[in-house]
GROMACS .gro file of C-alpha atoms in nm:
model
  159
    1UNK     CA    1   0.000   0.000   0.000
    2UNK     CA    2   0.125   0.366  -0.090
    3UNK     CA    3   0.195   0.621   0.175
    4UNK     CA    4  -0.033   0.913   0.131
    5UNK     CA    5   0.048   1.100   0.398
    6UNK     CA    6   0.300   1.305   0.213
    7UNK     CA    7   0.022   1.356  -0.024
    8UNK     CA    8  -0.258   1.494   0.217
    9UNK     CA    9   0.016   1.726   0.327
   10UNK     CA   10   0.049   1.902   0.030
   11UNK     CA   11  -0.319   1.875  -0.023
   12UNK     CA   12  -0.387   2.043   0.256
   13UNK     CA   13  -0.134   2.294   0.198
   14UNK     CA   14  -0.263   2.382  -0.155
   15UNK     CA   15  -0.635   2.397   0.055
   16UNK     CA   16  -0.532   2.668   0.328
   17UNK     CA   17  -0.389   2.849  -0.021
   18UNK     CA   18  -0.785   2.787  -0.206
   19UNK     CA   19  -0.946   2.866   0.119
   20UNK     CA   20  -0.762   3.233   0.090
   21UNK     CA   21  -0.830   3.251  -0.248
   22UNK     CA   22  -1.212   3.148  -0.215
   23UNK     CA   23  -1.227   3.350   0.039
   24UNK     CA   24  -1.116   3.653  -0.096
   25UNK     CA   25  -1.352   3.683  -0.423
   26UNK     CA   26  -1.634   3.579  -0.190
   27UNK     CA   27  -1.569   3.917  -0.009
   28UNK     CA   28  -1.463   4.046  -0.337
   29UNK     CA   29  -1.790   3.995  -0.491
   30UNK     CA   30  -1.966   4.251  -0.238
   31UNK     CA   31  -1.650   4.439  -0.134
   32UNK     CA   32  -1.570   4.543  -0.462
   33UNK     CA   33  -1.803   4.814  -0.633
   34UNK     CA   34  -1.728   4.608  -0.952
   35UNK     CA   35  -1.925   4.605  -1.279
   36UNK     CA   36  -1.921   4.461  -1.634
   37UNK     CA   37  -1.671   4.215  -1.698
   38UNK     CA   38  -1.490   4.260  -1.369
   39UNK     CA   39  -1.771   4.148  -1.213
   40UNK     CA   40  -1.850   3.844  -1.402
   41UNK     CA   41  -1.449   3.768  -1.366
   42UNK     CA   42  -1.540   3.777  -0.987
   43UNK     CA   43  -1.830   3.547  -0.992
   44UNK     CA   44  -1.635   3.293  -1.221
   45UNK     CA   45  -1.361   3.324  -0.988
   46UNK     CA   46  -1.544   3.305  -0.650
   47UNK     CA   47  -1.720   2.959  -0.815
   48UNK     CA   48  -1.397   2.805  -0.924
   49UNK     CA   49  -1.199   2.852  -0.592
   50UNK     CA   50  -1.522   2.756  -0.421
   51UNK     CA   51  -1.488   2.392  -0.639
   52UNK     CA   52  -1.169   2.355  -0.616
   53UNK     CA   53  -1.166   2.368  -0.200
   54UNK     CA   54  -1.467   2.114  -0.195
   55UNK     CA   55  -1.258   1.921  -0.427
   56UNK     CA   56  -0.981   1.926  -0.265
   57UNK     CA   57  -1.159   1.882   0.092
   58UNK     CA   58  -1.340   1.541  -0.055
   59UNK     CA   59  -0.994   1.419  -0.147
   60UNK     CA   60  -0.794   1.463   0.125
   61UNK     CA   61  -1.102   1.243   0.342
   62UNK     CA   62  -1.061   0.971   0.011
   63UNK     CA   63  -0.710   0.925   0.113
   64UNK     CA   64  -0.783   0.905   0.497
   65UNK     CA   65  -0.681   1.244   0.598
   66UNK     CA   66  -0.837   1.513   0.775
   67UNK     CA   67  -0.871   1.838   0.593
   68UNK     CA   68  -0.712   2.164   0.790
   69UNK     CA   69  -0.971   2.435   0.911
   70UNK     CA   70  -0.977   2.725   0.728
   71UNK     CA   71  -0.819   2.997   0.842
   72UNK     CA   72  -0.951   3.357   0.895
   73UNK     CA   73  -0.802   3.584   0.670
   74UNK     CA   74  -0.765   3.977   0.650
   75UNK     CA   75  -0.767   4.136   0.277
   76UNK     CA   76  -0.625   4.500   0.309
   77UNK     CA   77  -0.762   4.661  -0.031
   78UNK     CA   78  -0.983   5.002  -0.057
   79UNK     CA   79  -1.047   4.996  -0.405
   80UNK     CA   80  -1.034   4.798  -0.751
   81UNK     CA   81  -0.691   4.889  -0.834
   82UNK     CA   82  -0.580   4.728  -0.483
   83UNK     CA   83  -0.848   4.433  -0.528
   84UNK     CA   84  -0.638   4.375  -0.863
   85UNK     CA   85  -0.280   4.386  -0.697
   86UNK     CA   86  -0.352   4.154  -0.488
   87UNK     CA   87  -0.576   3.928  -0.688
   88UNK     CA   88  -0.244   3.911  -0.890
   89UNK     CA   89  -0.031   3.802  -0.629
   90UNK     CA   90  -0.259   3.504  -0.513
   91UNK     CA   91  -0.309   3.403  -0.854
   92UNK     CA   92   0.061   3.396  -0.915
   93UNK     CA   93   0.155   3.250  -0.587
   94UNK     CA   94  -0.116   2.942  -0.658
   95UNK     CA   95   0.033   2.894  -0.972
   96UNK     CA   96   0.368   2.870  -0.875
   97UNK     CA   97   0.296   2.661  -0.555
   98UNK     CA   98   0.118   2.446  -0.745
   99UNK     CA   99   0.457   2.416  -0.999
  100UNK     CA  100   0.684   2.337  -0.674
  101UNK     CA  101   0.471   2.136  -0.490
  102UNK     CA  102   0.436   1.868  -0.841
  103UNK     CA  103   0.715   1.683  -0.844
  104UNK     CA  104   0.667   1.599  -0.445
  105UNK     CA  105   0.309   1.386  -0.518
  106UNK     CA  106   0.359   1.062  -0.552
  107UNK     CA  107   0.003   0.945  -0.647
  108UNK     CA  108  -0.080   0.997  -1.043
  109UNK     CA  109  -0.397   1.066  -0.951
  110UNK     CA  110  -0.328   1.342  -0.697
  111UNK     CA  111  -0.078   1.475  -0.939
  112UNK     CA  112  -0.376   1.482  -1.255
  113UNK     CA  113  -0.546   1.685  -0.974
  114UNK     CA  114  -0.336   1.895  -0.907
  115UNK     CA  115  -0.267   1.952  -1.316
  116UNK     CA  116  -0.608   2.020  -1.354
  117UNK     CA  117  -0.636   2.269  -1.111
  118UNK     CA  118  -0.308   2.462  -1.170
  119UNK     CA  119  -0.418   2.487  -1.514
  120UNK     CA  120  -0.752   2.671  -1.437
  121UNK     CA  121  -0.506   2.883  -1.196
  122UNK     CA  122  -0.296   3.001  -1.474
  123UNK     CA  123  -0.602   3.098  -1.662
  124UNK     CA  124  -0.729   3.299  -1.361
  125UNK     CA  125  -0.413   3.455  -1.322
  126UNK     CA  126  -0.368   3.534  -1.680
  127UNK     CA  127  -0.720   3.700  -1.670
  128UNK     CA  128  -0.626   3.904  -1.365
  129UNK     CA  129  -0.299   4.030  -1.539
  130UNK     CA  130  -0.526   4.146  -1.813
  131UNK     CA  131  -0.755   4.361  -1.618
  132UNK     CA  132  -0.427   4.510  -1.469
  133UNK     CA  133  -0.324   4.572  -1.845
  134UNK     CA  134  -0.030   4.371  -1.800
  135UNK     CA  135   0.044   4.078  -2.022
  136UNK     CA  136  -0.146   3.716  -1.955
  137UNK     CA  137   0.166   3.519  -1.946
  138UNK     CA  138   0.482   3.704  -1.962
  139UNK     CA  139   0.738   3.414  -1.950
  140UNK     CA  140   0.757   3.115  -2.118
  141UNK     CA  141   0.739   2.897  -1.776
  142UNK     CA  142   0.637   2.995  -1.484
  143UNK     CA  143   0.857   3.016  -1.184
  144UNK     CA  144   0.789   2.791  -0.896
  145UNK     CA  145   0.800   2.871  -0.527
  146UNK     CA  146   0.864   2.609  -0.227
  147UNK     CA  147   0.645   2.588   0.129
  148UNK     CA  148   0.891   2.875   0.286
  149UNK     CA  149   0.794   3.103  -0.030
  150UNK     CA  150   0.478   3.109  -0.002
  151UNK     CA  151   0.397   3.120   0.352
  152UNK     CA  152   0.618   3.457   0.322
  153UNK     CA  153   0.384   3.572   0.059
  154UNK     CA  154   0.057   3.421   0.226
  155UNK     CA  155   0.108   3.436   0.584
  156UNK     CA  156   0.047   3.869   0.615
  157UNK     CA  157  -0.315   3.804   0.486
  158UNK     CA  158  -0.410   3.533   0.792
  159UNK     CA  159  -0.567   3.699   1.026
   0.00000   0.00000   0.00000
């Protein structure tokens, strides 16, 4: 029988990081005085993070773990231009934990997870970079950032 401990570890890593992120357009989509396509962006985005944490959650108990609580986080923005700053640097930091956590899972299907997911990432960080008029994907790879890199980007927004 496989070890999957080392798996529900990083799962429930990359859930305290889609609890923040579902958390965040979920305030977002009051908190924000956002209309148009910003707004549907929010929606779409609120729904996605919202699947991927069940999705995540349901995994972690298939494999016999216990999911973490979620944490209670504090979002410091006062306007859209803020909202979109740091919409940017969650959506980058997913992606990138996501690329640095891969090569650790040692179930395929935990890994095809996880692929599926970072995918849908990229694309939400890619539309994020586009409302800040920056350019979807500005490298050809994207970096990737260990447990000790992200917590330092994370941990100021967990209340």
């Amino acid at each position: 029988m496989v070890d999957d401990s080392g798996d529900v570890d990083i799962l429930n890593f990359a859930l305290t990081l889609e609890y923040l992120e579902s958390t965040f357009y979920t305030e977002a989509e009051t908190k924000v005085k956002a209309s148009g396509e910003l707004k549907k962006l929010i929606a779409l985005l609120a729904d996605d993070e919202k699947q991927h944490v069940d999705a995540l959650t349901a995994t972690i108990k298939q494999l016999g773990g216990k999911p973490v609580a979620e944490p209670k986080f504090d979002f410091p923005y006062s306007d859209t231009a803020s909202f979109l700053k740091l919409a940017q640097t969650f959506e980058d930091t997913g992606v990138s934990a996501y690329n640095g956590a891969g090569p650790a899972i040692e179930s395929k299907e935990v890994l095809g997870a996880a692929g599926s997911i970072v995918q849908v990432e990229a694309r939400h960080a890619a539309a994020i970079r586009l409302q800040n008029k920056e350019e979807p994907a500005p490298e050809a790879f994207d970096p990737t950032l260990d447990e000790m890199q992200v917590l330092k980007a994370v941990e100021p927004f967990i209340a």
